[in-house]
Amino acid sequence: MICKLEPFYLRNVLLYLKSLSDITNFVCINKMAFEITQSLYINPYSLPITTPIKTILKIFPRLETLFLPMEIYRDLSDLETSGNFLFEFRRCPCDIEGDGLYNHFFDVFSTEWYPKRVRKMYVFRREIQSLSTNIDRFDKLIELIYFSPVRPIYVNDIITILNCFTLRRVTLGIDTSYTRVLEQIDFEKYNKISFYLLINILENIDIDEETITKIRCLPQNVNVHVSFITKKVHTNPFLKNISLYKFKTPRCVVTKISNDALGESNLLKYIR
C-alpha cells in the first residue's frame, strides 16, 4: 500500500526544510514535491540562512513573499532590484544594540522601494521614530511586532503608526513599570486592529490591582498576555527553556488572560 501526502501537507513539509540539499533530496524521493516548489508563494522559512536570495528566486519562480528569518542580519539595499516580491522580516532581539549592518536596516525606511513591499515586520526601540516618520510609505503593512517595552516617550510615535490604514495585527511589549501606556493609547479607536499586549512582570515590580483594572477596561480587540515565572519553574532543570513569547527577562513563561476571565476572584493569585 502506497501512502501519498496531499499537496497541502507536502507544502508544509517543504516550508520547514532547512537547506537546499534537504529540499533536493525531498524532491528526488517525491515527484509531486517538485510541482509544489514551482507553486510556492513563500520560501522555506530557514532557507535564506544558507542559500543566496538569487538562488531562492530561481528555485521558487512564483515567489510572492520573501521570508527572512531572525538569523538573517544584513544590508537590504541589494534586494531593490531582485524582484517584486513582498517581505516578511523577522530579527533576533539580541542583536538590536549592535551597529554596523543594523543601521542599514532602518535606513531603508525612507526609500521609495522598501516600504511598499513590507507586509510583516519586527521593529525595536531604535527604529520606532524612523518608522513613525515614514509610516505613510508602508501601504501594504499588515502586521507589526514591537517587542521592546513601550515607553511613554514613544507613545505618540506608536499612535502615528497605528493610523496606517492597512494594519490589522499589532503586538506590543509592556513592562509593569510603564503600564500607564495602557491609558494613553485609545485601543477602541483602532477597532480594525487586533492588539496583542505582552505584559512583562519585572522582578522588582509586580503587577498590581491598578494594572488589573486597566486591563479590565480594555476593549475586545485587545488580547493580553502576562509573563510570569514561579520559583518551582525557575529551579526545574527540565523547564528552563520554556519560551512562548520572548521577553527581555530570560526563561519567562507566558499565560493568556482573556477578557472573559478578568472577573475571576483568584486572578491576582493565578498570574503570580
mmCIF file of C-alpha atoms in Angstrom:
data_model
loop_
_atom_site.group_PDB
_atom_site.id
_atom_site.type_symbol
_atom_site.label_atom_id
_atom_site.label_comp_id
_atom_site.label_asym_id
_atom_site.label_seq_id
_atom_site.Cartn_x
_atom_site.Cartn_y
_atom_site.Cartn_z
ATOM 1 C CA MET A 1 0.000 0.000 0.000
ATOM 2 C CA ILE A 2 1.410 3.384 -1.014
ATOM 3 C CA CYS A 3 0.590 6.371 1.167
ATOM 4 C CA LYS A 4 0.612 9.703 -0.665
ATOM 5 C CA LEU A 5 0.763 13.060 1.041
ATOM 6 C CA GLU A 6 -1.755 15.620 -0.093
ATOM 7 C CA PRO A 7 -0.273 18.801 -1.667
ATOM 8 C CA PHE A 8 -1.198 20.780 1.456
ATOM 9 C CA TYR A 9 0.963 18.560 3.680
ATOM 10 C CA LEU A 10 3.773 18.435 1.138
ATOM 11 C CA ARG A 11 3.806 22.217 1.108
ATOM 12 C CA ASN A 12 4.112 22.345 4.894
ATOM 13 C CA VAL A 13 6.988 19.863 4.834
ATOM 14 C CA LEU A 14 8.833 21.958 2.247
ATOM 15 C CA LEU A 15 8.375 25.172 4.208
ATOM 16 C CA TYR A 16 10.209 23.720 7.198
ATOM 17 C CA LEU A 17 13.140 22.132 5.380
ATOM 18 C CA LYS A 18 16.310 23.945 6.431
ATOM 19 C CA SER A 19 18.676 23.665 3.485
ATOM 20 C CA LEU A 20 18.815 23.395 -0.281
ATOM 21 C CA SER A 21 20.145 19.831 -0.024
ATOM 22 C CA ASP A 22 17.155 18.873 2.148
ATOM 23 C CA ILE A 23 14.791 20.227 -0.497
ATOM 24 C CA THR A 24 16.690 18.478 -3.308
ATOM 25 C CA ASN A 25 16.565 15.133 -1.507
ATOM 26 C CA PHE A 26 12.880 15.538 -0.774
ATOM 27 C CA VAL A 27 12.098 16.359 -4.402
ATOM 28 C CA CYS A 28 14.081 13.314 -5.557
ATOM 29 C CA ILE A 29 12.025 10.919 -3.440
ATOM 30 C CA ASN A 30 8.688 12.601 -4.103
ATOM 31 C CA LYS A 31 7.883 13.693 -7.658
ATOM 32 C CA MET A 32 4.907 15.776 -6.580
ATOM 33 C CA ALA A 33 7.197 17.833 -4.327
ATOM 34 C CA PHE A 34 8.815 19.378 -7.410
ATOM 35 C CA GLU A 35 5.453 20.692 -8.589
ATOM 36 C CA ILE A 36 4.901 22.130 -5.120
ATOM 37 C CA THR A 37 8.218 24.020 -5.246
ATOM 38 C CA GLN A 38 7.104 25.587 -8.524
ATOM 39 C CA SER A 39 3.895 26.848 -6.930
ATOM 40 C CA LEU A 40 5.099 28.045 -3.505
ATOM 41 C CA TYR A 41 4.335 31.722 -2.923
ATOM 42 C CA ILE A 42 6.642 31.960 0.112
ATOM 43 C CA ASN A 43 10.104 30.445 0.545
ATOM 44 C CA PRO A 44 11.004 27.791 3.157
ATOM 45 C CA TYR A 45 11.482 29.770 6.339
ATOM 46 C CA SER A 46 15.085 28.841 7.169
ATOM 47 C CA LEU A 47 16.432 28.622 3.623
ATOM 48 C CA PRO A 48 17.854 32.207 3.429
ATOM 49 C CA ILE A 49 20.274 31.331 6.248
ATOM 50 C CA THR A 50 22.285 29.030 3.971
ATOM 51 C CA THR A 51 21.161 29.951 0.458
ATOM 52 C CA PRO A 52 21.644 33.209 -1.523
ATOM 53 C CA ILE A 53 18.450 35.127 -2.259
ATOM 54 C CA LYS A 54 19.054 34.977 -6.021
ATOM 55 C CA THR A 55 19.199 31.178 -5.842
ATOM 56 C CA ILE A 56 15.943 31.080 -3.879
ATOM 57 C CA LEU A 57 14.239 33.192 -6.535
ATOM 58 C CA LYS A 58 15.293 30.739 -9.247
ATOM 59 C CA ILE A 59 14.067 27.704 -7.310
ATOM 60 C CA PHE A 60 10.695 29.269 -6.477
ATOM 61 C CA PRO A 61 9.639 31.184 -9.615
ATOM 62 C CA ARG A 62 6.206 32.117 -8.252
ATOM 63 C CA LEU A 63 7.522 33.617 -5.042
ATOM 64 C CA GLU A 64 5.267 36.416 -3.810
ATOM 65 C CA THR A 65 6.656 36.840 -0.287
ATOM 66 C CA LEU A 66 10.292 36.599 0.770
ATOM 67 C CA PHE A 67 10.537 35.453 4.385
ATOM 68 C CA LEU A 68 13.814 36.407 6.063
ATOM 69 C CA PRO A 69 14.271 34.674 9.450
ATOM 70 C CA MET A 70 15.757 36.237 12.565
ATOM 71 C CA GLU A 71 19.173 34.723 11.852
ATOM 72 C CA ILE A 72 19.452 36.936 8.758
ATOM 73 C CA TYR A 73 21.003 40.269 9.614
ATOM 74 C CA ARG A 74 22.208 42.166 6.591
ATOM 75 C CA ASP A 75 22.159 45.182 4.317
ATOM 76 C CA LEU A 76 18.902 45.009 2.347
ATOM 77 C CA SER A 77 19.717 47.503 -0.395
ATOM 78 C CA ASP A 78 20.612 44.812 -2.952
ATOM 79 C CA LEU A 79 17.047 43.462 -2.769
ATOM 80 C CA GLU A 80 15.688 46.549 -4.528
ATOM 81 C CA THR A 81 16.272 45.074 -7.975
ATOM 82 C CA SER A 82 15.863 41.390 -7.080
ATOM 83 C CA GLY A 83 12.147 41.088 -7.815
ATOM 84 C CA ASN A 84 8.699 42.412 -6.966
ATOM 85 C CA PHE A 85 8.002 40.120 -4.010
ATOM 86 C CA LEU A 86 6.830 41.335 -0.606
ATOM 87 C CA PHE A 87 8.856 41.000 2.605
ATOM 88 C CA GLU A 88 8.216 39.330 5.926
ATOM 89 C CA PHE A 89 11.221 40.156 8.033
ATOM 90 C CA ARG A 90 11.956 38.765 11.480
ATOM 91 C CA ARG A 91 15.006 39.630 13.537
ATOM 92 C CA CYS A 92 16.538 38.447 16.777
ATOM 93 C CA PRO A 93 16.141 40.887 19.729
ATOM 94 C CA CYS A 94 19.657 40.085 20.979
ATOM 95 C CA ASP A 95 21.141 41.987 18.008
ATOM 96 C CA ILE A 96 19.322 45.260 18.442
ATOM 97 C CA GLU A 97 22.092 47.074 20.287
ATOM 98 C CA GLY A 98 24.632 46.359 17.566
ATOM 99 C CA ASP A 99 25.745 48.859 14.974
ATOM 100 C CA GLY A 100 27.235 48.247 11.549
ATOM 101 C CA LEU A 101 24.801 46.310 9.373
ATOM 102 C CA TYR A 102 21.993 47.082 11.783
ATOM 103 C CA ASN A 103 21.991 50.734 10.689
ATOM 104 C CA HIS A 104 21.310 49.694 7.113
ATOM 105 C CA PHE A 105 18.004 48.178 8.142
ATOM 106 C CA PHE A 106 16.123 51.290 9.176
ATOM 107 C CA ASP A 107 17.912 53.395 6.569
ATOM 108 C CA VAL A 108 15.648 51.708 4.025
ATOM 109 C CA PHE A 109 12.506 53.018 5.785
ATOM 110 C CA SER A 110 12.809 56.291 3.870
ATOM 111 C CA THR A 111 13.386 54.737 0.451
ATOM 112 C CA GLU A 112 10.726 54.514 -2.235
ATOM 113 C CA TRP A 113 11.053 50.769 -2.866
ATOM 114 C CA TYR A 114 11.298 49.105 0.554
ATOM 115 C CA PRO A 115 8.184 50.337 2.462
ATOM 116 C CA LYS A 116 5.884 49.408 -0.418
ATOM 117 C CA ARG A 117 6.990 45.775 -0.183
ATOM 118 C CA VAL A 118 6.712 45.100 3.547
ATOM 119 C CA ARG A 119 3.784 43.045 4.798
ATOM 120 C CA LYS A 120 5.021 41.986 8.228
ATOM 121 C CA MET A 121 7.901 43.321 10.282
ATOM 122 C CA TYR A 122 9.543 43.333 13.699
ATOM 123 C CA VAL A 123 10.777 46.693 14.961
ATOM 124 C CA PHE A 124 12.681 47.794 18.039
ATOM 125 C CA ARG A 125 13.145 50.917 20.087
ATOM 126 C CA ARG A 126 15.866 52.472 17.916
ATOM 127 C CA GLU A 127 13.657 52.187 14.841
ATOM 128 C CA ILE A 128 10.287 53.328 16.112
ATOM 129 C CA GLN A 129 10.774 57.046 15.404
ATOM 130 C CA SER A 130 12.048 56.403 11.888
ATOM 131 C CA LEU A 131 9.092 54.115 11.199
ATOM 132 C CA SER A 132 6.672 56.713 12.550
ATOM 133 C CA THR A 133 8.144 59.389 10.277
ATOM 134 C CA ASN A 134 7.833 57.168 7.205
ATOM 135 C CA ILE A 135 4.689 55.183 8.040
ATOM 136 C CA ASP A 136 2.725 56.692 5.125
ATOM 137 C CA ARG A 137 5.078 54.871 2.757
ATOM 138 C CA PHE A 138 4.075 51.449 4.150
ATOM 139 C CA ASP A 139 0.888 50.834 2.195
ATOM 140 C CA LYS A 140 0.978 47.021 2.445
ATOM 141 C CA LEU A 141 1.946 46.613 6.109
ATOM 142 C CA ILE A 142 -0.487 44.196 7.771
ATOM 143 C CA GLU A 143 1.310 43.073 10.917
ATOM 144 C CA LEU A 144 3.732 44.859 13.232
ATOM 145 C CA ILE A 145 5.576 43.365 16.200
ATOM 146 C CA TYR A 146 7.247 45.766 18.629
ATOM 147 C CA PHE A 147 8.934 43.690 21.324
ATOM 148 C CA SER A 148 10.858 46.498 23.019
ATOM 149 C CA PRO A 149 8.871 47.719 26.042
ATOM 150 C CA VAL A 150 6.724 50.711 25.090
ATOM 151 C CA ARG A 151 7.976 53.807 26.924
ATOM 152 C CA PRO A 152 5.791 56.916 27.390
ATOM 153 C CA ILE A 153 8.143 58.954 25.177
ATOM 154 C CA TYR A 154 7.327 56.639 22.252
ATOM 155 C CA VAL A 155 3.549 56.610 22.681
ATOM 156 C CA ASN A 156 2.987 59.397 20.128
ATOM 157 C CA ASP A 157 5.096 57.501 17.597
ATOM 158 C CA ILE A 158 3.090 54.339 18.275
ATOM 159 C CA ILE A 159 -0.182 56.220 17.778
ATOM 160 C CA THR A 160 1.069 57.653 14.479
ATOM 161 C CA ILE A 161 1.960 54.155 13.304
ATOM 162 C CA LEU A 162 -1.460 52.798 14.320
ATOM 163 C CA ASN A 163 -3.037 55.178 11.815
ATOM 164 C CA CYS A 164 -1.570 53.077 8.998
ATOM 165 C CA PHE A 165 -4.796 52.051 7.243
ATOM 166 C CA THR A 166 -3.557 48.565 6.262
ATOM 167 C CA LEU A 167 -2.563 47.425 9.770
ATOM 168 C CA ARG A 168 -4.613 44.506 11.111
ATOM 169 C CA ARG A 169 -2.452 42.989 13.850
ATOM 170 C CA VAL A 170 -0.110 44.735 16.304
ATOM 171 C CA THR A 171 1.954 43.184 19.095
ATOM 172 C CA LEU A 172 3.326 45.493 21.796
ATOM 173 C CA GLY A 173 5.602 44.742 24.737
ATOM 174 C CA ILE A 174 4.814 46.481 28.040
ATOM 175 C CA ASP A 175 6.759 46.358 31.322
ATOM 176 C CA THR A 176 4.919 46.580 34.643
ATOM 177 C CA SER A 177 6.838 49.801 35.334
ATOM 178 C CA TYR A 178 5.139 51.514 32.349
ATOM 179 C CA THR A 179 1.574 50.215 32.381
ATOM 180 C CA ARG A 180 0.249 53.782 32.191
ATOM 181 C CA VAL A 181 0.637 53.500 28.413
ATOM 182 C CA LEU A 182 -2.498 51.323 28.547
ATOM 183 C CA GLU A 183 -4.443 54.526 29.175
ATOM 184 C CA GLN A 184 -2.530 56.655 26.680
ATOM 185 C CA ILE A 185 -3.475 54.563 23.640
ATOM 186 C CA ASP A 186 -7.129 54.547 22.580
ATOM 187 C CA PHE A 187 -7.333 50.899 21.512
ATOM 188 C CA GLU A 188 -11.053 51.097 20.847
ATOM 189 C CA LYS A 189 -10.470 53.770 18.213
ATOM 190 C CA TYR A 190 -8.442 51.258 16.201
ATOM 191 C CA ASN A 191 -11.112 48.563 16.160
ATOM 192 C CA LYS A 192 -9.893 47.104 12.852
ATOM 193 C CA ILE A 193 -6.630 46.117 14.525
ATOM 194 C CA SER A 194 -6.206 43.067 16.751
ATOM 195 C CA PHE A 195 -3.810 44.003 19.547
ATOM 196 C CA TYR A 196 -1.620 41.570 21.460
ATOM 197 C CA LEU A 197 -0.138 43.128 24.595
ATOM 198 C CA LEU A 198 2.769 41.251 26.169
ATOM 199 C CA ILE A 199 2.993 42.467 29.762
ATOM 200 C CA ASN A 200 6.362 41.623 31.269
ATOM 201 C CA ILE A 201 6.325 41.360 35.062
ATOM 202 C CA LEU A 202 9.653 42.686 36.303
ATOM 203 C CA GLU A 203 11.344 41.032 39.264
ATOM 204 C CA ASN A 204 11.078 44.124 41.453
ATOM 205 C CA ILE A 205 7.723 45.432 40.154
ATOM 206 C CA ASP A 206 4.817 43.008 40.318
ATOM 207 C CA ILE A 207 1.504 43.505 38.561
ATOM 208 C CA ASP A 208 -0.901 45.324 40.869
ATOM 209 C CA GLU A 209 -4.642 45.817 41.213
ATOM 210 C CA GLU A 210 -4.478 49.169 39.404
ATOM 211 C CA THR A 211 -2.979 47.459 36.359
ATOM 212 C CA ILE A 212 -5.628 44.741 36.537
ATOM 213 C CA THR A 213 -8.278 47.467 36.493
ATOM 214 C CA LYS A 214 -6.690 48.987 33.380
ATOM 215 C CA ILE A 215 -6.663 45.587 31.686
ATOM 216 C CA ARG A 216 -10.285 45.010 32.611
ATOM 217 C CA CYS A 217 -11.271 48.216 30.799
ATOM 218 C CA LEU A 218 -9.591 47.283 27.533
ATOM 219 C CA PRO A 219 -11.892 46.639 24.542
ATOM 220 C CA GLN A 220 -12.465 43.240 22.958
ATOM 221 C CA ASN A 221 -9.935 43.794 20.162
ATOM 222 C CA VAL A 222 -7.134 43.630 22.758
ATOM 223 C CA ASN A 223 -5.596 40.316 23.822
ATOM 224 C CA VAL A 224 -3.469 40.418 26.969
ATOM 225 C CA HIS A 225 -0.599 38.050 27.730
ATOM 226 C CA VAL A 226 1.236 38.207 31.061
ATOM 227 C CA SER A 227 4.695 36.802 31.718
ATOM 228 C CA PHE A 228 5.388 35.071 34.994
ATOM 229 C CA ILE A 229 7.902 32.595 36.344
ATOM 230 C CA THR A 230 7.427 30.753 39.620
ATOM 231 C CA LYS A 231 10.241 29.537 41.858
ATOM 232 C CA LYS A 232 9.250 25.968 41.060
ATOM 233 C CA VAL A 233 9.681 26.552 37.332
ATOM 234 C CA HIS A 234 12.837 28.592 37.783
ATOM 235 C CA THR A 235 14.587 25.795 39.698
ATOM 236 C CA ASN A 236 13.391 22.943 37.486
ATOM 237 C CA PRO A 237 16.253 21.936 35.140
ATOM 238 C CA PHE A 238 13.820 20.449 32.629
ATOM 239 C CA LEU A 239 11.760 23.599 32.146
ATOM 240 C CA LYS A 240 14.348 26.350 31.819
ATOM 241 C CA ASN A 241 13.977 26.594 28.059
ATOM 242 C CA ILE A 242 10.247 27.312 28.102
ATOM 243 C CA SER A 243 9.589 30.283 25.852
ATOM 244 C CA LEU A 244 6.260 31.028 24.217
ATOM 245 C CA TYR A 245 6.780 34.754 23.844
ATOM 246 C CA LYS A 246 10.310 36.028 24.317
ATOM 247 C CA PHE A 247 10.671 38.768 26.886
ATOM 248 C CA LYS A 248 13.784 40.588 27.974
ATOM 249 C CA THR A 249 13.825 38.540 31.188
ATOM 250 C CA PRO A 250 15.240 35.058 30.457
ATOM 251 C CA ARG A 251 13.123 31.925 30.792
ATOM 252 C CA CYS A 252 9.794 33.700 31.103
ATOM 253 C CA VAL A 253 6.630 31.664 30.890
ATOM 254 C CA VAL A 254 3.580 33.249 29.319
ATOM 255 C CA THR A 255 -0.088 32.799 30.042
ATOM 256 C CA LYS A 256 -3.004 34.388 28.265
ATOM 257 C CA ILE A 257 -5.667 36.252 30.202
ATOM 258 C CA SER A 258 -8.775 36.643 28.102
ATOM 259 C CA ASN A 259 -11.222 39.477 28.715
ATOM 260 C CA ASP A 260 -13.836 36.980 29.869
ATOM 261 C CA ALA A 261 -11.558 35.765 32.665
ATOM 262 C CA LEU A 262 -10.759 39.147 34.179
ATOM 263 C CA GLY A 263 -13.632 38.975 36.624
ATOM 264 C CA GLU A 264 -12.312 35.894 38.394
ATOM 265 C CA SER A 265 -11.573 36.499 42.056
ATOM 266 C CA ASN A 266 -8.362 34.445 42.005
ATOM 267 C CA LEU A 267 -6.830 36.347 39.086
ATOM 268 C CA LEU A 268 -4.037 38.003 41.077
ATOM 269 C CA LYS A 269 -3.115 34.731 42.705
ATOM 270 C CA TYR A 270 -3.140 32.975 39.353
ATOM 271 C CA ILE A 271 -0.800 35.301 37.464
ATOM 272 C CA ARG A 272 1.696 35.442 40.297
#
